[in-house]
């Protein structure tokens, strides 16, 4: 049974109340003090932080979000890339170039073509991919997605293999989610697009995706099928961005209450131009300042949930948001079916949306290191079964850092040996030297050093805690 746990009237009332509360300086300061101490904020308090326009309040919101990010995630930034396998779609969505009414040569990748795409992604150093596909049960049935996953996992390279395949496909049945679970997916990702039902109905003209409740309850079906790592998100710019931010939090609370584990990740894509749509048709476009404040408030509201940023954002904005809560980013991304091969062959691209950060994966990774971040290619938690409530219990107890930092350093060491030149390796060694003392457990610290020595000497690889 599909349940509507998003109370539109309640969210609107909370946001309306926040408009007046914003003028209460004492209330805002008290909310910020609570956040700084790690206390859980009420919906009213979160809404007031979202709505405040006071520069002093916003400055402190950013500082607290940055402190939370540093305390829980350290300097680690998880790297991934999308892999578009099919653009066949039966849905008519106002914001997407895969809209069924758009006329272009649609395609889905053969297994050989997937192997070519994955080869290119592996040469970039990626170990974590996210499969993306339009919704069309005839052209792109669940068995095709399963075959894609198996093909990717079966590939072996001189420098290892793809170790985690996340899946971002349309809402489906419990039976199909069980098939995905059996295939060994990492996180099942699905964007609600907007939690504001009238807007949702307005931008989804037809197709299975038009059913708001079917889409909304997808994670319940996934959890019932045994998938305990799920990732939500909205497309900021469709509806009131503050409404959608609160919708994300209510959805997360619903999952925590029902399944004892909320979102593993939250993605924060922002509406951007795509073929077949006019960006000026959307009155709720989210400006940079509002967007940054929302990201920071989400980090405060759900401190232990990973936050993902794609190449929809430009270089400058991605760099800023890393300080405010983002813990995962894509690098060297293509948003087109077969796009990595096409890009190498300099063919014309027809992407789902136009990326705004076109830098190579190597340049993005190198800049992260210049900014004292640790690019992490770790997939250990998934392979060790540290998912769902097990992951969250480790995160909330502060123990997750005992495995995340060592694994991040070992995967960076591995990356530098497999793909880096002498200069890159020297840069890596400096970061490792600075970060090793932060591993507090002496046994784990010694083991990490020992494993990295083996990686450097060629004695082994793919070590993890």
Coordinates of C-alpha atoms in Angstrom, one line a residue, residues 44-441:
X44 CA 10.8 24.6 13.2
X45 CA 14.5 25.2 13.9
X46 CA 15.7 23.8 10.7
X47 CA 13.1 25.7 8.7
X48 CA 14.2 28.9 10.5
X49 CA 17.8 28.3 9.5
X50 CA 16.7 27.7 5.9
X51 CA 14.7 30.9 5.8
X52 CA 17.0 33.3 7.6
X53 CA 18.6 36.1 5.4
X54 CA 20.7 37.5 8.2
X55 CA 24.3 37.5 7.0
X56 CA 25.6 36.8 10.5
X57 CA 23.3 33.8 10.9
X58 CA 24.3 32.5 7.5
X59 CA 28.0 32.9 8.2
X60 CA 27.5 30.8 11.4
X61 CA 25.4 28.2 9.5
X62 CA 28.3 27.8 7.1
X63 CA 30.9 27.5 9.9
X64 CA 28.9 24.9 11.8
X65 CA 28.2 22.9 8.6
X66 CA 31.9 23.0 7.9
X67 CA 32.8 21.8 11.4
X68 CA 30.3 18.9 11.2
X69 CA 31.7 17.9 7.8
X70 CA 35.2 18.0 9.2
X71 CA 34.4 16.2 12.4
X72 CA 32.5 13.3 10.8
X73 CA 34.1 13.0 7.4
X74 CA 37.5 14.5 7.9
X75 CA 39.2 15.5 4.7
X76 CA 37.8 12.5 2.7
X77 CA 35.9 13.0 -0.6
X78 CA 34.5 9.9 -2.2
X79 CA 34.9 9.7 -6.0
X80 CA 32.4 8.2 -8.5
X81 CA 31.2 8.5 -12.1
X82 CA 27.9 7.9 -13.7
X83 CA 27.5 5.3 -16.5
X84 CA 24.5 5.9 -18.7
X85 CA 23.4 2.7 -20.3
X86 CA 20.0 3.5 -22.0
X87 CA 18.1 6.7 -22.9
X88 CA 14.9 4.9 -24.0
X89 CA 12.1 6.4 -21.8
X90 CA 8.3 6.2 -21.7
X91 CA 8.0 9.2 -19.4
X92 CA 7.2 12.7 -20.4
X93 CA 9.1 14.9 -17.9
X94 CA 9.3 18.7 -18.4
X95 CA 12.9 19.0 -17.3
X96 CA 14.6 16.0 -18.9
X97 CA 16.1 15.6 -22.4
X98 CA 15.1 11.9 -22.3
X99 CA 11.5 13.0 -22.5
X100 CA 9.6 10.5 -24.5
X101 CA 8.4 13.3 -26.9
X102 CA 11.9 14.4 -27.7
X103 CA 13.0 13.2 -31.2
X104 CA 16.5 11.8 -31.3
X105 CA 18.3 8.6 -32.0
X106 CA 17.8 6.6 -28.8
X107 CA 20.0 3.7 -27.9
X108 CA 21.0 1.3 -25.2
X109 CA 24.5 -0.1 -24.8
X110 CA 25.4 -3.7 -25.8
X111 CA 27.5 -5.6 -23.3
X112 CA 30.5 -5.0 -25.5
X113 CA 29.8 -1.3 -25.5
X114 CA 29.5 -1.3 -21.7
X115 CA 32.9 -3.0 -21.5
X116 CA 34.4 -0.2 -23.6
X117 CA 32.8 2.5 -21.4
X118 CA 34.0 0.8 -18.2
X119 CA 37.5 0.4 -19.6
X120 CA 37.7 4.2 -20.1
X121 CA 36.3 4.8 -16.6
X122 CA 38.7 2.4 -15.0
X123 CA 41.6 4.2 -16.8
X124 CA 40.4 7.4 -15.0
X125 CA 40.9 5.5 -11.7
X126 CA 37.2 5.0 -10.9
X127 CA 36.2 2.1 -8.7
X128 CA 32.6 3.2 -8.0
X129 CA 30.1 3.7 -10.8
X130 CA 26.4 4.6 -10.8
X131 CA 24.3 3.0 -13.6
X132 CA 21.8 5.5 -15.0
X133 CA 18.9 4.6 -17.4
X134 CA 15.6 6.0 -18.6
X135 CA 12.4 4.0 -17.9
X136 CA 11.3 1.6 -20.6
X137 CA 10.4 -1.9 -19.6
X138 CA 10.6 -3.1 -23.2
X139 CA 13.9 -1.7 -24.2
X140 CA 15.5 -1.6 -20.8
X141 CA 13.9 -4.3 -18.6
X142 CA 15.3 -5.1 -15.1
X143 CA 17.1 -8.2 -16.6
X144 CA 19.1 -5.9 -18.8
X145 CA 20.2 -3.8 -15.8
X146 CA 21.1 -7.0 -14.0
X147 CA 23.2 -8.1 -17.0
X148 CA 24.9 -4.7 -17.0
X149 CA 25.8 -5.1 -13.3
X150 CA 27.2 -8.6 -13.9
X151 CA 29.2 -7.5 -16.9
X152 CA 30.8 -4.7 -15.0
X153 CA 31.6 -6.8 -11.9
X154 CA 33.1 -9.6 -14.2
X155 CA 35.6 -7.2 -15.8
X156 CA 39.2 -7.4 -14.5
X157 CA 42.0 -5.0 -15.3
X158 CA 45.7 -4.7 -14.6
X159 CA 44.9 -2.2 -12.0
X160 CA 42.0 -4.0 -10.4
X161 CA 38.2 -3.8 -11.1
X162 CA 35.1 -1.8 -10.5
X163 CA 34.3 -2.6 -6.9
X164 CA 30.9 -1.0 -6.4
X165 CA 28.0 -0.5 -8.8
X166 CA 25.3 1.8 -7.5
X167 CA 22.0 2.0 -9.5
X168 CA 19.9 5.0 -10.3
X169 CA 16.8 3.6 -12.2
X170 CA 13.1 4.2 -12.1
X171 CA 10.9 3.1 -9.2
X172 CA 10.0 -0.5 -9.6
X173 CA 8.5 -3.6 -7.9
X174 CA 9.7 -5.5 -4.8
X175 CA 10.4 -8.4 -7.1
X176 CA 12.7 -6.3 -9.2
X177 CA 14.4 -4.8 -6.2
X178 CA 15.1 -8.4 -4.9
X179 CA 16.8 -9.0 -8.3
X180 CA 19.0 -5.9 -7.8
X181 CA 19.9 -7.0 -4.3
X182 CA 20.9 -10.5 -5.6
X183 CA 23.0 -8.9 -8.3
X184 CA 25.1 -7.1 -5.6
X185 CA 24.2 -3.5 -6.1
X186 CA 25.7 -0.9 -3.8
X187 CA 23.3 1.9 -3.1
X188 CA 19.9 2.2 -4.8
X189 CA 19.5 5.9 -5.8
X190 CA 16.2 7.6 -6.8
X191 CA 15.4 11.3 -6.9
X192 CA 11.9 12.3 -5.9
X193 CA 12.5 15.3 -8.1
X194 CA 10.1 17.4 -5.9
X195 CA 8.1 16.6 -2.8
X196 CA 5.5 19.3 -3.7
X197 CA 2.8 17.1 -5.2
X198 CA 1.0 19.8 -7.3
X199 CA 4.4 20.7 -8.9
X200 CA 5.2 17.1 -9.3
X201 CA 2.0 16.5 -11.2
X202 CA 2.6 19.6 -13.3
X203 CA 6.1 18.6 -14.5
X204 CA 5.4 14.9 -15.1
X205 CA 3.0 14.9 -18.0
X206 CA 2.6 11.1 -18.5
X207 CA 4.2 7.7 -17.9
X208 CA 4.7 5.6 -14.8
X209 CA 6.7 8.3 -13.2
X210 CA 3.6 10.5 -13.1
X211 CA 2.3 8.5 -10.1
X212 CA 3.5 10.5 -7.2
X213 CA 2.8 7.9 -4.5
X214 CA 4.3 5.0 -6.5
X215 CA 7.5 7.0 -6.8
X216 CA 7.5 8.2 -3.2
X217 CA 7.2 4.7 -1.8
X218 CA 9.9 3.2 -3.9
X219 CA 12.4 3.1 -1.1
X220 CA 9.9 1.3 1.1
X221 CA 9.7 -1.4 -1.5
X222 CA 13.5 -1.5 -1.9
X223 CA 13.9 -1.9 1.9
X224 CA 11.3 -4.6 2.0
X225 CA 13.3 -6.4 -0.7
X226 CA 16.5 -6.2 1.5
X227 CA 18.2 -3.2 0.0
X228 CA 19.2 -1.3 3.1
X229 CA 21.4 1.3 1.4
X230 CA 19.2 3.9 -0.4
X231 CA 20.0 7.4 -1.6
X232 CA 17.4 10.1 -2.1
X233 CA 17.5 13.5 -3.7
X234 CA 15.4 16.3 -5.3
X235 CA 16.0 18.4 -8.4
X236 CA 16.2 21.9 -6.9
X237 CA 14.5 24.4 -9.1
X238 CA 11.2 22.6 -9.8
X239 CA 9.4 23.8 -6.6
X240 CA 10.1 26.0 -3.6
X241 CA 13.6 24.8 -2.7
X242 CA 12.9 25.2 1.0
X243 CA 9.8 23.0 0.7
X244 CA 11.9 20.3 -1.0
X245 CA 14.6 20.5 1.6
X246 CA 12.1 19.9 4.3
X247 CA 10.5 17.1 2.2
X248 CA 13.9 15.3 2.1
X249 CA 14.1 15.5 5.9
X250 CA 10.6 14.1 6.4
X251 CA 11.3 11.3 3.9
X252 CA 14.5 10.5 5.8
X253 CA 12.6 10.4 9.1
X254 CA 10.0 8.1 7.6
X255 CA 12.6 5.6 6.6
X256 CA 14.4 5.8 10.0
X257 CA 11.2 5.2 11.8
X258 CA 10.0 2.3 9.7
X259 CA 13.3 0.6 8.8
X260 CA 15.7 2.0 11.4
X261 CA 17.9 3.5 8.8
X262 CA 17.4 6.6 6.6
X263 CA 19.2 7.8 3.5
X264 CA 22.7 6.6 3.1
X265 CA 23.2 9.5 0.7
X266 CA 21.3 12.6 -0.3
X267 CA 22.0 14.1 -3.8
X268 CA 21.5 17.8 -4.4
X269 CA 21.2 18.3 -8.2
X270 CA 20.1 21.7 -9.4
X271 CA 18.0 22.2 -12.5
X272 CA 20.1 23.1 -15.5
X273 CA 19.6 23.4 -19.2
X274 CA 18.9 20.2 -21.3
X275 CA 17.8 19.5 -24.8
X276 CA 14.1 20.0 -25.5
X277 CA 13.4 22.2 -22.4
X278 CA 13.5 25.9 -21.8
X279 CA 15.1 26.8 -18.4
X280 CA 13.0 30.0 -18.3
X281 CA 9.8 27.9 -18.0
X282 CA 10.7 27.1 -14.4
X283 CA 10.0 29.9 -11.9
X284 CA 11.7 28.4 -8.9
X285 CA 15.3 28.3 -10.1
X286 CA 17.6 28.3 -7.1
X287 CA 20.3 30.9 -7.0
X288 CA 23.8 30.2 -5.7
X289 CA 23.4 31.8 -2.3
X290 CA 20.2 30.0 -1.5
X291 CA 21.6 26.7 -2.8
X292 CA 24.7 27.0 -0.6
X293 CA 22.6 27.7 2.4
X294 CA 20.4 24.7 1.7
X295 CA 23.4 22.4 1.4
X296 CA 24.7 23.7 4.7
X297 CA 21.4 23.3 6.5
X298 CA 21.0 19.7 5.2
X299 CA 24.5 18.9 6.5
X300 CA 23.4 20.3 9.9
X301 CA 20.1 18.4 9.9
X302 CA 21.4 15.0 8.8
X303 CA 25.1 15.0 9.8
X304 CA 25.7 11.3 9.2
X305 CA 24.2 11.1 5.7
X306 CA 26.6 11.3 2.8
X307 CA 25.9 14.3 0.4
X308 CA 26.5 14.0 -3.3
X309 CA 27.3 16.7 -5.8
X310 CA 27.4 16.2 -9.6
X311 CA 29.0 18.0 -12.5
X312 CA 25.7 20.0 -12.9
X313 CA 27.6 22.5 -10.7
X314 CA 30.5 24.5 -12.0
X315 CA 34.1 24.4 -10.7
X316 CA 33.7 27.4 -8.3
X317 CA 30.4 26.1 -6.8
X318 CA 31.7 22.6 -6.3
X319 CA 34.8 23.9 -4.5
X320 CA 32.6 26.0 -2.2
X321 CA 30.1 23.3 -1.3
X322 CA 32.9 20.8 -0.4
X323 CA 33.4 23.1 2.7
X324 CA 29.7 23.1 3.5
X325 CA 28.9 19.4 3.6
X326 CA 29.4 17.6 0.3
X327 CA 31.2 14.3 0.9
X328 CA 31.0 12.7 -2.6
X329 CA 31.5 14.1 -6.1
X330 CA 31.6 12.8 -9.6
X331 CA 34.7 13.4 -11.8
X332 CA 35.2 13.4 -15.5
X333 CA 31.5 12.6 -16.0
X334 CA 29.5 12.1 -19.2
X335 CA 25.7 12.2 -19.0
X336 CA 25.1 10.5 -22.3
X337 CA 24.6 6.9 -23.3
X338 CA 28.0 5.8 -24.7
X339 CA 29.4 9.3 -23.8
X340 CA 32.9 8.3 -22.7
X341 CA 33.6 6.5 -25.9
X342 CA 32.0 9.3 -27.9
X343 CA 34.1 11.9 -26.1
X344 CA 37.3 10.0 -26.8
X345 CA 36.3 9.8 -30.5
X346 CA 35.2 13.5 -30.5
X347 CA 31.7 12.6 -31.6
X348 CA 28.7 14.9 -31.1
X349 CA 27.1 14.4 -27.7
X350 CA 23.4 14.3 -26.7
X351 CA 23.5 14.3 -22.9
X352 CA 20.6 14.1 -20.4
X353 CA 21.8 17.5 -19.2
X354 CA 24.7 19.7 -19.9
X355 CA 27.5 19.5 -17.4
X356 CA 29.1 22.6 -16.0
X357 CA 32.4 21.1 -14.7
X358 CA 34.1 19.7 -17.8
X359 CA 37.5 19.1 -16.1
X360 CA 39.1 15.7 -16.4
X361 CA 39.0 13.3 -13.5
X362 CA 42.8 13.7 -13.1
X363 CA 42.6 17.5 -12.8
X364 CA 39.7 17.3 -10.3
X365 CA 41.5 14.7 -8.1
X366 CA 44.7 16.7 -8.3
X367 CA 43.0 19.9 -7.2
X368 CA 41.3 18.1 -4.3
X369 CA 44.7 17.1 -3.0
X370 CA 46.1 20.7 -3.5
X371 CA 43.2 21.8 -1.3
X372 CA 44.2 19.2 1.4
X373 CA 41.4 16.8 0.7
X374 CA 41.8 13.0 0.4
X375 CA 40.2 11.7 -2.8
X376 CA 38.8 8.3 -1.7
X377 CA 38.1 5.3 -3.9
X378 CA 37.1 3.2 -1.0
X379 CA 34.3 0.6 -1.3
X380 CA 35.1 -1.4 1.9
X381 CA 31.9 -0.8 3.8
X382 CA 29.8 -2.3 1.1
X383 CA 32.1 -5.3 0.7
X384 CA 32.4 -5.8 4.5
X385 CA 28.6 -5.6 5.0
X386 CA 28.8 -2.3 6.8
X387 CA 25.6 -1.0 5.3
X388 CA 22.2 0.2 6.5
X389 CA 21.8 0.5 10.2
X390 CA 25.2 -1.1 10.8
X391 CA 26.9 1.7 8.9
X392 CA 24.8 4.3 10.7
X393 CA 25.5 2.9 14.1
X394 CA 29.2 3.1 13.4
X395 CA 28.9 6.6 12.0
X396 CA 26.9 7.9 15.0
X397 CA 29.2 6.4 17.5
X398 CA 32.2 8.1 15.8
X399 CA 33.8 4.7 15.1
X400 CA 33.4 4.9 11.3
X401 CA 36.5 7.1 11.0
X402 CA 38.6 4.2 12.3
X403 CA 38.0 2.5 9.0
X404 CA 37.3 5.3 6.6
X405 CA 40.5 7.3 6.9
X406 CA 42.8 4.2 6.6
X407 CA 40.8 2.9 3.6
X408 CA 40.8 6.3 1.9
X409 CA 44.6 6.6 2.3
X410 CA 45.2 3.1 1.0
X411 CA 43.0 3.7 -2.1
X412 CA 44.7 7.0 -2.8
X413 CA 48.1 5.3 -2.5
X414 CA 46.9 2.6 -4.9
X415 CA 45.6 5.3 -7.3
X416 CA 48.9 7.2 -7.3
X417 CA 50.8 4.0 -8.1
X418 CA 48.4 2.9 -10.9
X419 CA 47.7 6.3 -12.5
X420 CA 50.0 9.0 -11.1
X421 CA 53.3 10.4 -12.3
X422 CA 56.2 11.1 -10.0
X423 CA 54.9 14.6 -9.1
X424 CA 51.5 13.1 -8.2
X425 CA 53.1 10.4 -6.1
X426 CA 55.1 13.0 -4.2
X427 CA 51.9 14.9 -3.5
X428 CA 50.3 11.7 -2.3
X429 CA 53.1 10.9 0.0
X430 CA 52.8 14.3 1.7
X431 CA 49.1 13.8 2.3
X432 CA 49.7 10.3 3.7
X433 CA 52.4 11.6 6.0
X434 CA 50.2 14.3 7.3
X435 CA 47.1 12.1 7.8
X436 CA 48.7 8.9 9.2
X437 CA 49.0 10.3 12.7
X438 CA 45.2 11.0 12.7
X439 CA 44.6 7.2 12.8
X440 CA 44.3 6.8 16.5
X441 CA 44.1 3.0 16.7

